[in-house]
């Protein structure tokens, strides 16, 4: 008989003490996202002064409740751009009801929240049980003091990792975060067998570095901003080391095709390359992911809703969708890991039938009834009148009163501001762009003001943003390049190509299509775009802008002009060549909308039909009319076609150079420009 090994008792003891391996648990976690609500807390169109089925957080909340009811475990996050974007947001921030908007002795400034007052946006988010939120770029529009006051009313943590305090010594590597960079939430969840588990969920947020340009007047000397991906690479391992078992990244940033550089505005593609991130909730660009627009993007799996294998979601804007990511986790490896996922967006309206899919949750209307009533009283206040409708349906293809009114209001303001200065007497021009031009914002997203009384709500309709009036001193050559950059809105038309070609470059943002009042010009689209979307010179010999003239004479490239614009453009927003904030000569704290109010009071009644008639006569004759005429040159043998909202059809009689081709039955109509 063989003797037992002296090691056998030890081995048996170890086997008994260790026991069989525990059975792995499977846990399913649902992550919900809202983003870019822009103070559309209710499903209410303040510009048309009526309820809408197209957007509104009140409707998204109905989806949130349904999505929660379907899952054992869920978390809800908001991705910012929450506090600005509707008249309700402006009323809260500026307390218009207590002032005469535009009066020189009582201009409405940023109005602090009262002690203990909770911003209506946070009243709603608190009520629906948001777990954490990111800070978007538009949160900075009203300045840091107002933002911090508003955030203090949130009953949940808000995060941002890439914004730092500017310590004043020029050190870009200052490590003092301006906000809480990330949080680690302890949450009790139930696995598929019914057993409870406590998980640590790390949540980190980011904002585009361009806030330093877009809100320079509020942030210069106060904040610095770091690259999104580099910040994530530094902090995600730190979150893991501190116990985060799952990491959710919430970038207020979009998803660009191909390679993006450091400090890119839209950095989701780069963020998806960072190890240790389990889910990405993004926004900012108002897109819809997963969705067909991203079908041919690199590293995308639309069926599962992943980018580089990471589940991701971007649920549109204004509460028109809810983002949903379902994660399947298990701890077979001894640590919780994502083993499967699926992402989707859920709409509040069926776009094919244009019918609502959910009703609004009445809780929101009850919570903010006081603020809503005050906002409606504010937007209904009369300012003047117009003898004919003011619309923006065709503002991207022909001179348009909705843009021209803004340009003239800016010029009137700057003319007063320049009196007695060294720049008084220089030729004065004014640049303005269409803000409401359909596209990614929907086919109902146009200015459409009927003839009759003009109210404050119409001012907000003409000019959406709380931009301030600025003016720059530039050369005639820079004026020409400004217009060349704007002309990137159009596709290049091949004179020898197909008989029907698309006129508009869908990737070009309409708010970067500046028209300059005070000069006349024509646009030759057989030429390539001189600049790319970032303002880089890509075709030095190209000249889309032809017959550029000032007061009937060819514009002198060496002459100097003062051009009125807004703080976004003057500080470099949009990447326009020659605009970097260094040549500002009117640095006003007053909003463009205040200038509009002053202009409407002084110029009423407006007569937009007369301006259109003059442009139509000029188009027919091929000659300039007034000081704001521009036209797209015809391309013989090519039909130039574009999409606009179907609401445009009612106004076609005023645009003889445009004809309807086809109703697409989705809210859009195909038109043809016959310049």
XYZ file of C-alpha atoms in Angstrom:
675
model
C 0.000 0.000 0.000
C 1.397 3.305 -1.045
C 1.754 6.027 1.532
C -0.362 9.131 1.154
C 1.458 12.240 0.095
C 2.025 14.590 3.018
C 0.630 17.392 0.797
C -2.776 15.720 0.258
C -4.400 16.914 3.512
C -3.367 20.463 2.697
C -4.817 20.204 -0.803
C -8.083 18.758 0.518
C -8.315 21.509 3.091
C -7.836 24.139 0.424
C -10.504 22.540 -1.788
C -12.993 22.562 1.081
C -12.210 26.164 2.041
C -12.413 27.470 -1.511
C -15.453 25.428 -2.577
C -16.900 25.354 -6.073
C -16.723 28.512 -8.208
C -19.796 30.745 -7.604
C -22.385 30.847 -10.371
C -21.985 33.988 -12.503
C -24.769 36.531 -12.267
C -26.321 38.252 -15.275
C -27.616 41.776 -14.817
C -29.342 43.989 -17.339
C -29.011 47.749 -17.069
C -30.931 50.304 -19.110
C -29.376 53.755 -19.611
C -31.618 56.609 -20.780
C -30.524 59.947 -22.234
C -32.084 63.309 -22.949
C -30.024 65.992 -24.659
C -30.249 69.449 -26.222
C -33.654 70.199 -24.713
C -32.909 73.938 -25.087
C -35.621 74.940 -22.585
C -38.344 73.254 -24.607
C -39.730 71.834 -21.388
C -43.275 71.886 -22.731
C -44.483 70.820 -26.155
C -45.149 74.466 -27.017
C -44.053 76.485 -30.055
C -43.529 79.975 -28.650
C -42.963 81.422 -32.117
C -46.295 80.185 -33.427
C -47.880 80.570 -29.965
C -49.502 77.138 -29.945
C -48.865 73.543 -28.753
C -46.790 71.256 -30.950
C -46.400 67.502 -31.341
C -42.898 67.787 -32.771
C -40.895 68.367 -29.591
C -40.998 69.034 -25.873
C -39.545 67.337 -22.788
C -43.073 66.869 -21.442
C -43.562 64.275 -24.180
C -40.147 62.680 -23.682
C -41.034 62.110 -20.041
C -43.869 59.851 -21.154
C -41.284 57.790 -23.067
C -38.987 57.800 -20.014
C -41.704 56.377 -17.792
C -42.514 53.670 -20.318
C -38.836 52.750 -20.770
C -38.339 52.514 -17.013
C -41.397 50.285 -16.641
C -39.867 47.809 -19.110
C -36.597 47.358 -17.202
C -35.649 46.182 -13.716
C -32.686 48.523 -13.573
C -32.309 51.932 -15.189
C -30.418 55.206 -14.993
C -31.370 58.569 -16.535
C -28.897 61.203 -17.678
C -29.223 64.625 -19.304
C -26.511 65.857 -21.669
C -26.897 69.625 -21.418
C -27.808 72.532 -23.658
C -30.714 72.688 -21.273
C -30.911 76.309 -20.066
C -31.002 78.281 -23.341
C -32.836 78.046 -26.631
C -36.447 79.147 -26.161
C -38.203 82.316 -24.985
C -38.863 80.523 -21.704
C -35.114 80.260 -21.141
C -34.578 83.913 -21.992
C -37.411 85.043 -19.748
C -35.979 83.160 -16.786
C -32.449 84.451 -17.366
C -33.358 88.051 -18.080
C -36.657 88.722 -16.328
C -38.036 90.576 -19.335
C -41.368 91.070 -17.618
C -39.857 93.684 -15.333
C -38.332 95.782 -18.108
C -39.036 97.497 -21.376
C -36.988 95.312 -23.729
C -34.685 97.482 -25.746
C -35.199 100.734 -23.850
C -31.842 102.426 -23.476
C -32.514 103.293 -19.835
C -33.668 99.787 -18.928
C -31.989 97.161 -21.089
C -32.675 93.719 -19.676
C -29.453 92.188 -18.420
C -28.738 88.812 -16.899
C -31.067 88.619 -13.927
C -29.826 86.544 -10.970
C -32.125 83.876 -9.646
C -33.680 84.808 -6.325
C -32.263 83.128 -3.206
C -33.719 79.647 -3.013
C -35.275 79.878 -6.496
C -34.959 76.693 -8.532
C -34.600 77.161 -12.262
C -37.665 75.652 -14.019
C -35.436 73.268 -15.996
C -34.176 71.774 -12.756
C -37.645 71.701 -11.276
C -38.537 69.307 -14.069
C -35.335 67.251 -14.071
C -35.493 66.915 -10.293
C -39.075 65.682 -10.549
C -38.262 62.966 -13.092
C -35.324 61.627 -11.091
C -32.293 62.362 -13.245
C -29.257 60.490 -11.894
C -26.599 62.884 -13.244
C -26.180 65.500 -15.963
C -23.529 66.998 -18.205
C -23.047 70.699 -18.951
C -23.529 71.812 -22.583
C -21.974 74.751 -24.396
C -25.166 76.822 -24.334
C -25.198 76.650 -20.533
C -22.468 79.303 -20.670
C -24.536 81.785 -22.733
C -25.754 83.706 -19.699
C -22.393 83.795 -17.920
C -20.799 81.775 -15.134
C -22.606 83.373 -12.157
C -26.040 82.560 -13.610
C -24.913 79.052 -14.555
C -23.638 78.301 -11.069
C -26.841 79.660 -9.538
C -28.931 77.458 -11.804
C -26.824 74.354 -11.133
C -27.233 74.848 -7.391
C -30.916 73.955 -7.801
C -30.201 70.523 -9.272
C -30.956 67.613 -6.929
C -28.455 65.452 -8.805
C -24.746 65.824 -9.658
C -23.641 67.723 -12.757
C -20.284 66.897 -14.301
C -17.706 68.374 -16.627
C -14.123 67.164 -16.875
C -12.415 69.316 -19.501
C -13.159 72.863 -18.286
C -10.606 74.314 -15.866
C -10.167 77.531 -13.925
C -7.897 80.071 -15.616
C -5.423 80.907 -12.867
C -4.173 83.960 -14.744
C -0.571 82.840 -15.178
C -1.037 81.616 -18.727
C -0.573 78.002 -17.656
C -2.883 75.870 -19.831
C -2.178 72.830 -17.638
C -3.810 74.195 -14.508
C -5.414 71.217 -12.766
C -8.204 73.079 -10.971
C -11.465 71.861 -12.478
C -14.198 74.456 -12.887
C -16.865 71.833 -12.171
C -17.015 68.338 -10.710
C -15.169 66.310 -13.384
C -16.887 62.986 -12.693
C -18.972 61.170 -10.116
C -19.177 57.542 -9.059
C -22.764 56.611 -8.270
C -23.591 53.766 -5.888
C -26.724 52.098 -7.218
C -28.608 48.994 -6.055
C -29.612 46.749 -8.953
C -31.283 43.340 -9.297
C -29.846 40.572 -11.449
C -31.869 38.211 -13.648
C -32.175 35.696 -10.804
C -33.609 38.339 -8.481
C -30.485 38.813 -6.347
C -29.473 42.373 -5.362
C -26.107 43.907 -6.191
C -24.541 47.282 -5.517
C -22.676 48.651 -8.538
C -20.482 51.693 -8.826
C -21.324 53.648 -12.001
C -18.774 56.239 -13.091
C -20.148 59.234 -15.005
C -17.899 61.764 -16.769
C -18.875 64.758 -18.929
C -17.278 66.950 -21.601
C -18.023 70.133 -23.565
C -16.548 71.503 -26.837
C -13.380 73.558 -26.268
C -14.922 76.180 -28.570
C -16.942 77.627 -25.668
C -13.971 79.961 -25.222
C -14.760 81.409 -28.656
C -18.539 81.246 -28.570
C -18.863 82.905 -25.159
C -15.621 84.809 -25.043
C -17.182 87.821 -23.324
C -18.256 85.624 -20.406
C -15.315 83.216 -20.183
C -12.102 84.975 -21.231
C -9.676 85.095 -18.338
C -11.929 82.857 -16.257
C -11.738 79.413 -17.841
C -9.506 77.221 -19.975
C -10.649 74.096 -21.814
C -8.771 70.910 -22.648
C -9.155 68.365 -25.424
C -11.979 65.873 -24.862
C -10.120 62.671 -25.724
C -6.959 63.601 -23.840
C -9.009 64.423 -20.753
C -10.780 61.064 -20.988
C -7.518 59.149 -21.368
C -6.264 60.775 -18.172
C -9.398 60.480 -16.018
C -11.106 57.226 -17.038
C -8.292 55.099 -15.528
C -8.534 57.263 -12.406
C -12.263 56.550 -12.202
C -11.594 52.822 -12.540
C -8.926 52.991 -9.843
C -11.442 54.639 -7.519
C -13.851 51.780 -7.941
C -15.996 52.575 -10.992
C -17.195 49.228 -12.346
C -19.042 50.712 -15.328
C -18.073 54.031 -16.965
C -20.614 56.179 -18.824
C -19.171 59.066 -20.861
C -21.467 61.998 -21.629
C -19.803 64.231 -24.224
C -21.734 67.283 -25.359
C -20.080 66.736 -28.697
C -21.030 65.377 -32.081
C -19.746 62.586 -34.300
C -17.694 63.600 -37.339
C -16.682 61.274 -40.162
C -13.006 60.331 -40.380
C -10.089 61.772 -38.466
C -10.681 64.714 -36.165
C -7.892 66.871 -34.727
C -7.123 67.749 -31.128
C -9.574 70.220 -29.610
C -12.188 69.245 -32.181
C -15.711 70.442 -31.498
C -17.128 67.022 -32.424
C -14.938 64.375 -30.820
C -17.112 61.301 -30.280
C -15.148 59.247 -32.809
C -11.950 59.907 -30.862
C -13.648 59.349 -27.516
C -14.821 55.900 -28.618
C -11.137 54.907 -28.918
C -10.491 55.482 -25.192
C -10.233 52.179 -23.253
C -12.463 51.728 -20.235
C -15.608 53.491 -21.477
C -18.687 51.257 -21.502
C -21.295 53.615 -22.993
C -21.324 57.001 -24.731
C -24.283 59.382 -24.498
C -23.669 62.206 -26.934
C -25.400 65.233 -28.430
C -24.638 68.839 -29.435
C -25.074 68.392 -33.189
C -28.784 67.513 -32.841
C -28.350 64.312 -34.842
C -29.949 60.905 -34.356
C -27.742 57.926 -33.563
C -28.190 55.125 -34.331
C -29.783 56.288 -37.556
C -29.345 56.052 -41.335
C -27.326 59.285 -41.550
C -24.391 57.452 -39.950
C -24.666 54.277 -42.036
C -21.304 54.649 -43.787
C -19.350 56.148 -40.907
C -16.192 54.260 -39.871
C -16.388 51.835 -36.926
C -20.206 52.031 -36.776
C -22.560 49.099 -36.263
C -26.025 50.578 -36.737
C -27.863 47.367 -35.890
C -26.361 47.317 -32.405
C -25.821 51.068 -32.118
C -22.090 51.000 -31.459
C -19.078 53.132 -32.373
C -15.815 51.184 -32.272
C -17.746 48.532 -30.331
C -18.950 50.987 -27.660
C -22.743 51.344 -27.351
C -23.687 54.942 -28.074
C -26.754 57.068 -28.574
C -27.648 60.634 -29.631
C -31.400 61.381 -29.327
C -31.899 64.407 -31.557
C -32.928 67.705 -30.000
C -35.632 69.483 -28.019
C -36.911 66.240 -26.545
C -38.031 64.787 -29.873
C -36.381 61.443 -29.022
C -35.284 59.459 -26.000
C -31.942 57.664 -26.098
C -31.954 54.081 -24.822
C -28.938 51.822 -24.258
C -29.449 48.313 -22.893
C -26.365 46.721 -21.355
C -26.042 43.073 -20.395
C -23.483 42.630 -17.603
C -22.033 39.587 -15.940
C -19.443 38.970 -13.258
C -18.125 35.627 -14.463
C -14.624 37.053 -14.526
C -14.905 38.280 -10.957
C -15.722 41.818 -12.085
C -18.781 43.277 -13.757
C -18.297 43.568 -17.497
C -20.489 44.466 -20.459
C -21.001 41.301 -22.496
C -23.726 42.538 -24.819
C -25.513 45.776 -25.684
C -28.052 47.437 -27.900
C -28.784 51.132 -28.473
C -31.803 52.826 -29.997
C -33.652 56.135 -30.083
C -37.378 56.353 -29.476
C -39.350 59.177 -31.159
C -42.273 61.126 -29.751
C -43.808 61.519 -33.243
C -44.156 59.239 -36.254
C -42.512 61.267 -38.994
C -44.031 59.198 -41.780
C -47.592 59.873 -40.668
C -46.791 63.092 -38.755
C -48.885 61.769 -35.875
C -47.927 61.913 -32.189
C -46.878 58.653 -30.570
C -47.226 59.824 -26.962
C -49.105 62.424 -24.964
C -47.385 65.075 -22.874
C -46.947 64.334 -19.194
C -49.129 66.916 -17.363
C -46.641 67.143 -14.504
C -44.441 69.589 -16.430
C -47.206 72.116 -17.095
C -48.160 72.039 -13.417
C -44.570 72.477 -12.224
C -43.753 75.514 -14.365
C -47.191 77.106 -14.720
C -46.019 80.442 -13.281
C -42.981 80.695 -15.557
C -45.004 79.607 -18.597
C -47.695 82.233 -18.001
C -45.070 84.962 -17.619
C -43.266 83.820 -20.774
C -46.466 83.906 -22.821
C -47.270 87.391 -21.590
C -43.775 88.472 -22.566
C -43.770 86.951 -26.063
C -47.193 88.384 -26.899
C -46.179 91.979 -26.231
C -46.726 94.200 -29.316
C -43.804 96.054 -30.928
C -44.943 97.110 -34.392
C -46.436 95.658 -37.551
C -45.673 94.210 -40.969
C -47.742 94.653 -44.130
C -46.817 91.237 -45.526
C -45.543 87.890 -44.177
C -41.943 87.425 -43.113
C -40.652 83.911 -43.782
C -37.335 82.093 -44.122
C -38.344 79.185 -46.374
C -36.157 80.420 -49.246
C -33.517 82.330 -47.266
C -30.763 79.972 -48.417
C -31.306 80.542 -52.124
C -32.408 84.156 -52.585
C -32.362 87.508 -50.739
C -34.880 87.224 -47.960
C -36.597 89.749 -45.658
C -36.199 87.570 -42.561
C -32.422 87.968 -42.832
C -32.434 91.476 -44.265
C -34.430 92.844 -41.326
C -31.795 91.532 -38.928
C -28.976 93.005 -41.015
C -30.645 96.416 -41.107
C -31.325 96.370 -37.372
C -27.651 95.611 -36.709
C -26.567 98.407 -39.033
C -28.868 100.930 -37.351
C -27.466 99.975 -33.946
C -23.835 100.156 -35.098
C -24.369 103.477 -36.850
C -25.307 105.032 -33.506
C -22.487 103.252 -31.676
C -19.857 104.497 -34.147
C -20.876 108.152 -34.008
C -17.973 110.311 -32.915
C -15.442 107.483 -33.064
C -12.435 107.178 -35.370
C -14.420 104.650 -37.410
C -17.368 106.958 -38.013
C -17.579 107.533 -41.759
C -16.093 104.220 -42.863
C -18.391 102.249 -45.184
C -20.788 100.271 -42.976
C -21.934 96.769 -43.949
C -23.969 94.225 -41.998
C -23.754 90.421 -42.049
C -26.658 88.148 -41.094
C -27.616 84.519 -41.685
C -30.773 82.397 -41.644
C -31.112 80.652 -38.286
C -34.350 78.808 -38.965
C -33.796 76.859 -42.167
C -35.211 73.373 -41.676
C -32.668 70.642 -42.285
C -31.572 68.791 -39.176
C -34.036 70.820 -37.100
C -37.085 69.550 -38.991
C -39.237 70.713 -41.889
C -41.344 72.946 -39.682
C -38.311 74.856 -38.470
C -38.697 78.136 -40.363
C -39.620 81.693 -39.569
C -43.228 82.165 -40.660
C -44.636 85.451 -39.363
C -48.017 86.476 -40.806
C -48.866 90.029 -41.831
C -50.129 92.168 -38.972
C -48.913 92.933 -35.479
C -45.336 92.108 -34.552
C -44.734 90.964 -31.000
C -41.737 90.027 -28.907
C -42.222 86.380 -29.896
C -41.588 87.402 -33.504
C -38.262 88.953 -32.492
C -37.201 85.658 -30.944
C -38.379 83.961 -34.147
C -36.198 86.214 -36.297
C -33.174 85.888 -34.034
C -32.955 82.788 -31.858
C -29.768 83.274 -29.896
C -28.678 85.651 -27.120
C -25.760 86.877 -29.230
C -24.461 90.388 -28.715
C -23.775 93.040 -31.359
C -20.183 93.344 -32.542
C -18.569 95.112 -35.479
C -15.206 94.456 -37.104
C -12.940 96.623 -39.248
C -11.683 94.625 -42.233
C -10.426 95.119 -45.781
C -12.419 94.752 -48.960
C -10.456 91.564 -49.640
C -11.643 90.194 -46.291
C -15.232 91.101 -47.190
C -14.795 89.087 -50.384
C -13.398 86.086 -48.450
C -16.234 86.368 -45.940
C -18.703 85.892 -48.771
C -16.601 83.127 -50.346
C -16.721 81.260 -47.050
C -20.496 81.686 -46.925
C -20.808 80.380 -50.480
C -19.605 77.010 -49.214
C -23.278 76.432 -48.436
C -23.760 75.410 -52.068
C -22.676 72.309 -53.935
C -20.466 72.754 -56.970
C -22.606 72.560 -60.086
C -21.150 70.688 -63.041
C -22.201 72.536 -66.211
C -21.502 69.382 -68.229
C -23.045 67.058 -65.687
C -26.558 65.747 -65.001
C -29.506 67.897 -66.037
C -30.765 68.000 -62.424
C -28.385 68.783 -59.546
C -28.786 69.498 -55.833
C -28.128 73.104 -54.946
C -27.544 72.983 -51.175
C -24.661 71.329 -49.353
C -26.506 69.569 -46.520
C -23.371 69.409 -44.367
C -23.074 73.203 -44.318
C -24.687 74.875 -41.297
C -27.261 77.495 -42.372
C -26.222 79.874 -39.584
C -22.850 80.141 -41.330
C -24.462 81.331 -44.564
C -23.870 85.039 -44.009
C -25.329 87.526 -46.455
C -23.781 90.986 -46.332
C -26.108 93.958 -46.577
C -24.528 97.015 -48.192
C -22.905 95.299 -51.181
C -24.224 93.558 -54.280
C -22.805 90.347 -55.713
C -23.454 87.215 -57.760
C -22.543 83.591 -57.001
C -21.035 81.333 -59.669
C -21.515 77.735 -58.552
C -19.590 76.213 -61.425
C -16.550 77.219 -59.339
C -15.380 75.045 -56.411
C -15.678 76.361 -52.863
C -12.667 78.520 -52.042
C -12.656 77.468 -48.349
C -13.534 74.255 -46.573
C -15.962 74.075 -43.644
C -13.198 75.039 -41.189
C -12.092 78.103 -43.135
C -8.991 76.560 -44.667
C -8.096 77.815 -48.132
C -8.498 74.758 -50.393
C -8.988 76.307 -53.841
C -6.889 79.508 -54.058
C -7.834 80.252 -57.645
C -11.574 79.718 -57.129
C -13.892 82.705 -57.060
C -17.548 81.941 -56.574
C -18.279 85.573 -55.674
C -18.420 87.698 -58.819
C -19.495 91.266 -59.635
C -18.962 92.292 -56.013
C -19.779 95.991 -55.788
C -20.186 98.754 -53.233
C -22.419 101.703 -54.157
C -22.520 100.502 -57.757
C -18.751 100.296 -58.218
C -16.443 97.274 -58.042
C -15.425 96.728 -54.463
C -11.881 97.876 -53.700
C -9.981 95.043 -51.992
C -7.657 97.578 -50.355
C -10.434 99.744 -48.903
C -11.574 99.351 -45.307
C -15.073 98.589 -44.091
C -16.859 98.172 -40.798
C -19.017 95.031 -40.834
C -21.629 94.514 -38.117
C -22.126 90.940 -36.957
C -22.495 89.049 -33.679
C -20.086 87.946 -30.969
C -19.984 84.377 -32.317
C -18.811 85.399 -35.763
C -16.567 88.291 -34.699
C -14.687 86.031 -32.272
C -13.991 83.344 -34.862
C -17.144 81.220 -34.726
C -17.597 79.280 -37.953
C -13.923 79.529 -38.896
C -14.348 82.522 -41.217
C -10.998 83.791 -42.550
C -9.816 87.044 -41.007
C -12.187 86.880 -38.026
C -10.505 85.983 -34.751
C -11.629 88.625 -32.279
C -8.642 90.878 -32.934
C -10.338 93.464 -35.175
C -13.483 94.286 -33.175
C -14.326 97.997 -33.133
C -17.839 97.808 -31.624
C -17.807 95.533 -28.593
C -21.357 95.924 -27.345
C -22.876 94.035 -24.409
C -26.344 94.526 -25.942
C -28.072 91.638 -27.634
C -28.886 91.588 -31.320
C -32.490 91.033 -30.303
C -32.444 94.326 -28.424
C -31.236 96.006 -31.613
C -34.104 94.306 -33.449
C -36.668 95.671 -31.002
C -35.363 99.193 -31.444
C -35.428 98.820 -35.220
C -38.939 97.354 -35.366
C -40.324 100.158 -33.233
C -38.705 102.789 -35.422
C -39.307 101.178 -38.844
C -42.873 99.860 -38.475
C -44.878 99.221 -40.442
C -42.480 96.995 -42.355
C -43.122 96.196 -46.008
C -41.188 92.996 -46.872
C -43.184 92.538 -50.086
C -41.711 95.739 -51.489
C -38.162 94.497 -50.898
C -38.964 91.164 -52.520
C -40.511 92.898 -55.508
C -37.341 94.946 -56.005
C -35.198 91.813 -55.878
C -37.467 90.065 -58.358
C -37.183 92.931 -60.828
C -33.410 92.872 -60.408
C -33.261 89.115 -60.943
C -35.212 89.424 -64.156
C -32.970 92.198 -65.405
C -29.784 90.585 -64.100
C -28.841 93.850 -62.406
C -28.402 94.794 -58.742
C -31.241 96.360 -56.780
C -30.502 98.550 -53.785
C -27.625 97.643 -51.497
C -28.561 94.117 -50.465
C -29.027 92.281 -53.710
C -27.328 88.986 -54.468
C -28.227 86.194 -56.828
C -27.118 82.714 -57.847
C -26.094 82.700 -61.491
C -27.964 80.250 -63.724
C -26.110 77.244 -65.120
C -27.434 76.632 -68.647
C -28.880 73.167 -69.079
C -28.922 72.377 -65.336
C -31.961 72.495 -63.063
C -30.941 73.675 -59.581
C -33.087 71.924 -56.982
C -33.383 72.140 -53.201
C -35.630 71.097 -50.340
C -37.585 73.372 -48.041
C -40.536 73.052 -45.709
C -43.921 72.496 -47.310
C -45.145 75.657 -45.623
C -43.237 77.515 -48.335
C -45.841 76.621 -50.941
C -48.250 79.225 -49.553
C -45.685 81.946 -50.304
C -44.560 80.906 -53.798
C -46.413 83.725 -55.542
C -43.895 86.197 -54.123
C -40.961 84.222 -55.561
C -41.364 83.939 -59.363
C -37.817 82.558 -59.644
C -38.792 79.460 -57.634
C -41.159 76.701 -58.687
C -42.504 73.664 -56.865
C -41.413 70.272 -58.181
C -42.755 67.698 -55.736
C -44.388 67.338 -52.326
C -42.442 64.646 -50.452
C -45.264 64.000 -47.968
C -42.887 64.200 -45.009
C -43.200 67.924 -44.382
C -40.708 68.817 -47.102
C -41.164 69.917 -50.707
C -38.712 69.816 -53.580
C -38.273 73.185 -55.327
C -36.316 74.429 -58.323
C -34.504 77.747 -58.545
C -34.665 79.408 -61.962
C -32.360 82.400 -61.473
